[in-house]
């Protein structure tokens, strides 16, 4: 687990560590950020290849680093651990058993962890991210090598901008990760979705007839970059969470033109505001679902100030149908939040969100089944767990099934189900980007009970015993294997 003296204080130190470990390659020839980089990265990700540093993009004034989190190994390196399960285990060991079960228990559990390892952000007076300051007419997003990832994209997008807002009434900060479409040299489209906290901040500002200040940080240290994607409850500060993961406080600096703070070690910061009531067409965009999302009206960020390091590195991510770089981010969330999900639903043993389901289309859950229709109870509980409410398919298996072994899961799901009794169909919220739902934002969901059935559930035939070889024969064949000459 990360400890005091966390190894990566900024993006450059993480890049150096990856290169030393053989997990990063430099591309020294000129490469076009329009489509060419996307094809290179997609092939690299699907081959299980390294992070890539493009030293000479043909657009923009700085190098681009992509695929930082494309494997579980690099994601673990980003968090300063050997295995992603280490973080979840650390959280589980700190959570007190007397905390209440339920969503309030999850919130209190996170709060307890952060209180025990108190690492609030630390304000500093000067910062590398403000070594270069551009204001007014000097602002030019063309200095950034934003990507066009797919031929049908609506233009250039900045795909890893960490967006900071504050609730206009409570002052509560939010850090989120949203795509940003470049409309002009000083305006961006803010694609924050209906379920996101920043959307709520903007709604309050508009109701009050006020501008909403916004700051976007690009190229933060790897833990902060992960924390921006984590599905935390709205009242948990992402920077407190990042401090816990790092084992040390995150340095923050006041923005120059808006009343917000940003990571001092960021590469680039964009400061500006949203005008109440203003919308502009955003998209289309080839998203992680594997499909283009349509053009929709979204708020417009007017950038009044642009600050950066003297020698910045631009961080981005390529989106496509799986497998893609966001696999590492999603798997980190799955492992880190397991103990918190088990606090909410104690009968859960483990769970898996397959990358092919883009992490919210399918959830596989193993349980200790104790009574009739227990699986259906777990389905309802998962659909009630914060952003897991967006899950479209939940498959419940017994505790002796390895949820990460998709062949074993398929064997249970295909063979242990009578669809007249074991399939639960319902409706509920779905992801903003879901293209299959007949109405935007809500649609059909299914729960599949692939557990062994009990007589009290109406199964009176006697559940058959699964075939397994005796331990004696397995041991015998192990000892004689070389004799067989196979």
mmCIF file of C-alpha atoms in Angstrom, residues 213-399:
data_model
loop_
_atom_site.group_PDB
_atom_site.id
_atom_site.type_symbol
_atom_site.label_atom_id
_atom_site.label_comp_id
_atom_site.label_asym_id
_atom_site.label_seq_id
_atom_site.Cartn_x
_atom_site.Cartn_y
_atom_site.Cartn_z
ATOM 1 C CA UNK A 213 -16.375 28.998 -12.107
ATOM 2 C CA UNK A 214 -14.522 26.001 -13.535
ATOM 3 C CA UNK A 215 -10.877 24.921 -13.536
ATOM 4 C CA UNK A 216 -9.545 22.050 -15.636
ATOM 5 C CA UNK A 217 -6.210 20.421 -14.759
ATOM 6 C CA UNK A 218 -4.446 18.268 -17.354
ATOM 7 C CA UNK A 219 -1.528 15.971 -16.588
ATOM 8 C CA UNK A 220 -1.787 15.365 -12.839
ATOM 9 C CA UNK A 221 0.020 12.721 -10.828
ATOM 10 C CA UNK A 222 -1.393 9.218 -11.416
ATOM 11 C CA UNK A 223 -3.272 8.933 -8.119
ATOM 12 C CA UNK A 224 -5.093 12.233 -8.571
ATOM 13 C CA UNK A 225 -5.853 11.231 -12.161
ATOM 14 C CA UNK A 226 -7.416 7.998 -10.890
ATOM 15 C CA UNK A 227 -9.307 9.691 -8.045
ATOM 16 C CA UNK A 228 -11.100 11.914 -10.569
ATOM 17 C CA UNK A 229 -12.675 8.783 -12.073
ATOM 18 C CA UNK A 230 -13.624 7.105 -8.776
ATOM 19 C CA UNK A 231 -17.392 6.811 -8.036
ATOM 20 C CA UNK A 232 -17.266 8.494 -4.634
ATOM 21 C CA UNK A 233 -20.351 9.731 -2.775
ATOM 22 C CA UNK A 234 -20.938 13.433 -3.409
ATOM 23 C CA UNK A 235 -19.889 14.501 0.090
ATOM 24 C CA UNK A 236 -16.482 12.762 -0.030
ATOM 25 C CA UNK A 237 -13.618 14.988 -1.236
ATOM 26 C CA UNK A 238 -11.690 13.340 -4.062
ATOM 27 C CA UNK A 239 -8.479 14.987 -2.849
ATOM 28 C CA UNK A 240 -8.884 13.494 0.611
ATOM 29 C CA UNK A 241 -9.319 10.122 -1.091
ATOM 30 C CA UNK A 242 -6.240 10.755 -3.245
ATOM 31 C CA UNK A 243 -4.277 11.691 -0.122
ATOM 32 C CA UNK A 244 -5.272 8.404 1.505
ATOM 33 C CA UNK A 245 -4.180 6.439 -1.569
ATOM 34 C CA UNK A 246 -0.860 8.317 -1.731
ATOM 35 C CA UNK A 247 -0.219 8.236 1.991
ATOM 36 C CA UNK A 248 0.600 11.943 1.820
ATOM 37 C CA UNK A 249 -1.220 15.200 1.207
ATOM 38 C CA UNK A 250 -1.874 16.514 -2.290
ATOM 39 C CA UNK A 251 -0.428 19.990 -2.840
ATOM 40 C CA UNK A 252 -3.018 22.478 -4.118
ATOM 41 C CA UNK A 253 -2.634 26.046 -5.333
ATOM 42 C CA UNK A 254 -5.178 28.846 -5.756
ATOM 43 C CA UNK A 255 -6.189 29.537 -9.335
ATOM 44 C CA UNK A 256 -5.308 32.990 -10.644
ATOM 45 C CA UNK A 257 -8.732 34.074 -11.940
ATOM 46 C CA UNK A 258 -11.375 31.784 -10.379
ATOM 47 C CA UNK A 259 -12.061 30.906 -6.696
ATOM 48 C CA UNK A 260 -10.902 27.305 -7.018
ATOM 49 C CA UNK A 261 -7.825 25.254 -6.196
ATOM 50 C CA UNK A 262 -5.990 22.848 -8.506
ATOM 51 C CA UNK A 263 -3.114 20.368 -8.073
ATOM 52 C CA UNK A 264 0.134 22.316 -7.874
ATOM 53 C CA UNK A 265 2.002 19.627 -9.824
ATOM 54 C CA UNK A 266 -0.383 19.582 -12.817
ATOM 55 C CA UNK A 267 1.006 20.171 -16.295
ATOM 56 C CA UNK A 268 -1.668 22.566 -17.607
ATOM 57 C CA UNK A 269 -4.595 24.410 -16.012
ATOM 58 C CA UNK A 270 -7.526 26.054 -17.805
ATOM 59 C CA UNK A 271 -9.530 28.604 -15.789
ATOM 60 C CA UNK A 272 -12.893 29.989 -16.817
ATOM 61 C CA UNK A 273 -16.628 30.041 -16.309
ATOM 62 C CA UNK A 274 -19.956 28.779 -17.614
ATOM 63 C CA UNK A 275 -22.547 31.392 -18.544
ATOM 64 C CA UNK A 276 -26.010 30.522 -17.173
ATOM 65 C CA UNK A 277 -28.331 29.230 -19.867
ATOM 66 C CA UNK A 278 -25.661 28.929 -22.559
ATOM 67 C CA UNK A 279 -25.476 25.689 -24.540
ATOM 68 C CA UNK A 280 -23.742 24.661 -27.755
ATOM 69 C CA UNK A 281 -23.851 21.465 -29.828
ATOM 70 C CA UNK A 282 -21.312 18.923 -28.540
ATOM 71 C CA UNK A 283 -20.238 15.746 -30.351
ATOM 72 C CA UNK A 284 -20.450 13.385 -32.029
ATOM 73 C CA UNK A 285 -17.764 11.443 -30.163
ATOM 74 C CA UNK A 286 -16.559 7.850 -30.441
ATOM 75 C CA UNK A 287 -16.924 6.754 -26.833
ATOM 76 C CA UNK A 288 -15.854 3.799 -24.688
ATOM 77 C CA UNK A 289 -19.111 2.048 -25.593
ATOM 78 C CA UNK A 290 -17.724 1.467 -29.087
ATOM 79 C CA UNK A 291 -20.320 3.737 -30.681
ATOM 80 C CA UNK A 292 -20.559 7.413 -31.505
ATOM 81 C CA UNK A 293 -22.590 9.413 -29.032
ATOM 82 C CA UNK A 294 -24.891 11.874 -30.812
ATOM 83 C CA UNK A 295 -24.720 15.638 -30.915
ATOM 84 C CA UNK A 296 -26.389 17.143 -27.824
ATOM 85 C CA UNK A 297 -26.448 20.623 -26.277
ATOM 86 C CA UNK A 298 -23.941 21.038 -23.437
ATOM 87 C CA UNK A 299 -22.550 24.002 -21.460
ATOM 88 C CA UNK A 300 -19.689 26.076 -22.849
ATOM 89 C CA UNK A 301 -16.539 26.794 -20.833
ATOM 90 C CA UNK A 302 -15.081 30.242 -21.561
ATOM 91 C CA UNK A 303 -11.374 30.160 -20.728
ATOM 92 C CA UNK A 304 -9.919 33.413 -19.409
ATOM 93 C CA UNK A 305 -6.601 32.087 -18.168
ATOM 94 C CA UNK A 306 -4.304 29.241 -19.194
ATOM 95 C CA UNK A 307 -1.319 28.280 -17.043
ATOM 96 C CA UNK A 308 1.271 25.557 -17.509
ATOM 97 C CA UNK A 309 4.720 24.304 -16.735
ATOM 98 C CA UNK A 310 7.657 25.505 -18.812
ATOM 99 C CA UNK A 311 8.034 22.010 -20.301
ATOM 100 C CA UNK A 312 4.632 20.348 -19.936
ATOM 101 C CA UNK A 313 3.596 16.844 -20.958
ATOM 102 C CA UNK A 314 0.033 16.530 -22.234
ATOM 103 C CA UNK A 315 -1.920 13.512 -20.930
ATOM 104 C CA UNK A 316 -4.800 11.999 -22.870
ATOM 105 C CA UNK A 317 -6.673 8.732 -23.322
ATOM 106 C CA UNK A 318 -8.100 6.951 -26.350
ATOM 107 C CA UNK A 319 -11.682 5.680 -26.194
ATOM 108 C CA UNK A 320 -13.026 2.715 -28.150
ATOM 109 C CA UNK A 321 -14.892 -0.508 -27.659
ATOM 110 C CA UNK A 322 -13.047 -2.802 -25.242
ATOM 111 C CA UNK A 323 -10.298 -3.611 -24.696
ATOM 112 C CA UNK A 324 -9.000 -0.091 -24.200
ATOM 113 C CA UNK A 325 -6.962 1.891 -21.684
ATOM 114 C CA UNK A 326 -9.882 2.529 -19.316
ATOM 115 C CA UNK A 327 -9.753 -1.182 -18.379
ATOM 116 C CA UNK A 328 -7.090 -0.403 -15.772
ATOM 117 C CA UNK A 329 -9.137 2.425 -14.279
ATOM 118 C CA UNK A 330 -12.297 0.329 -14.092
ATOM 119 C CA UNK A 331 -10.490 -2.647 -12.592
ATOM 120 C CA UNK A 332 -8.924 -0.408 -9.932
ATOM 121 C CA UNK A 333 -12.371 0.858 -8.936
ATOM 122 C CA UNK A 334 -13.719 -2.697 -8.833
ATOM 123 C CA UNK A 335 -10.987 -3.865 -6.453
ATOM 124 C CA UNK A 336 -10.766 -0.736 -4.282
ATOM 125 C CA UNK A 337 -14.499 -0.519 -3.671
ATOM 126 C CA UNK A 338 -15.093 -4.231 -2.949
ATOM 127 C CA UNK A 339 -14.920 -3.866 0.871
ATOM 128 C CA UNK A 340 -17.284 -0.899 0.742
ATOM 129 C CA UNK A 341 -19.757 -2.826 -1.412
ATOM 130 C CA UNK A 342 -19.509 -5.744 1.039
ATOM 131 C CA UNK A 343 -20.309 -3.331 3.856
ATOM 132 C CA UNK A 344 -23.478 -2.351 2.030
ATOM 133 C CA UNK A 345 -24.310 -5.956 1.070
ATOM 134 C CA UNK A 346 -22.571 -8.287 3.563
ATOM 135 C CA UNK A 347 -23.495 -11.514 1.749
ATOM 136 C CA UNK A 348 -21.360 -10.565 -1.268
ATOM 137 C CA UNK A 349 -18.151 -12.602 -1.552
ATOM 138 C CA UNK A 350 -16.667 -10.989 -4.675
ATOM 139 C CA UNK A 351 -17.684 -9.244 -7.860
ATOM 140 C CA UNK A 352 -16.373 -8.578 -11.353
ATOM 141 C CA UNK A 353 -17.275 -5.933 -13.927
ATOM 142 C CA UNK A 354 -16.167 -7.347 -17.303
ATOM 143 C CA UNK A 355 -14.335 -4.909 -19.535
ATOM 144 C CA UNK A 356 -16.426 -6.132 -22.474
ATOM 145 C CA UNK A 357 -19.464 -4.766 -20.633
ATOM 146 C CA UNK A 358 -17.741 -1.368 -20.334
ATOM 147 C CA UNK A 359 -17.950 -1.847 -16.551
ATOM 148 C CA UNK A 360 -21.613 -0.974 -16.110
ATOM 149 C CA UNK A 361 -23.457 -3.142 -18.620
ATOM 150 C CA UNK A 362 -22.736 -6.336 -16.655
ATOM 151 C CA UNK A 363 -21.825 -7.177 -13.046
ATOM 152 C CA UNK A 364 -21.039 -10.715 -11.883
ATOM 153 C CA UNK A 365 -21.571 -11.247 -8.135
ATOM 154 C CA UNK A 366 -20.817 -14.265 -5.955
ATOM 155 C CA UNK A 367 -22.766 -14.695 -2.711
ATOM 156 C CA UNK A 368 -23.137 -16.966 0.300
ATOM 157 C CA UNK A 369 -26.663 -18.115 -0.425
ATOM 158 C CA UNK A 370 -28.627 -18.733 2.768
ATOM 159 C CA UNK A 371 -32.349 -18.602 1.981
ATOM 160 C CA UNK A 372 -34.901 -18.661 -0.865
ATOM 161 C CA UNK A 373 -34.677 -15.826 -3.397
ATOM 162 C CA UNK A 374 -31.510 -14.564 -1.756
ATOM 163 C CA UNK A 375 -30.059 -13.884 -5.211
ATOM 164 C CA UNK A 376 -32.974 -11.614 -6.093
ATOM 165 C CA UNK A 377 -32.428 -9.636 -2.899
ATOM 166 C CA UNK A 378 -28.783 -9.104 -3.867
ATOM 167 C CA UNK A 379 -29.802 -7.908 -7.334
ATOM 168 C CA UNK A 380 -32.040 -5.246 -5.816
ATOM 169 C CA UNK A 381 -29.333 -4.211 -3.367
ATOM 170 C CA UNK A 382 -26.736 -3.824 -6.142
ATOM 171 C CA UNK A 383 -29.150 -1.710 -8.183
ATOM 172 C CA UNK A 384 -29.517 0.491 -5.094
ATOM 173 C CA UNK A 385 -25.778 1.032 -4.620
ATOM 174 C CA UNK A 386 -24.914 4.536 -5.904
ATOM 175 C CA UNK A 387 -23.688 4.417 -9.540
ATOM 176 C CA UNK A 388 -24.086 0.636 -9.660
ATOM 177 C CA UNK A 389 -27.716 1.556 -10.225
ATOM 178 C CA UNK A 390 -26.677 1.932 -13.883
ATOM 179 C CA UNK A 391 -25.841 -1.783 -14.211
ATOM 180 C CA UNK A 392 -27.960 -3.422 -16.907
ATOM 181 C CA UNK A 393 -27.264 -7.121 -16.247
ATOM 182 C CA UNK A 394 -26.461 -8.706 -12.877
ATOM 183 C CA UNK A 395 -25.428 -12.355 -12.778
ATOM 184 C CA UNK A 396 -25.496 -13.987 -9.310
ATOM 185 C CA UNK A 397 -23.422 -17.123 -8.696
ATOM 186 C CA UNK A 398 -22.575 -19.215 -5.635
ATOM 187 C CA UNK A 399 -19.521 -18.436 -3.526
#
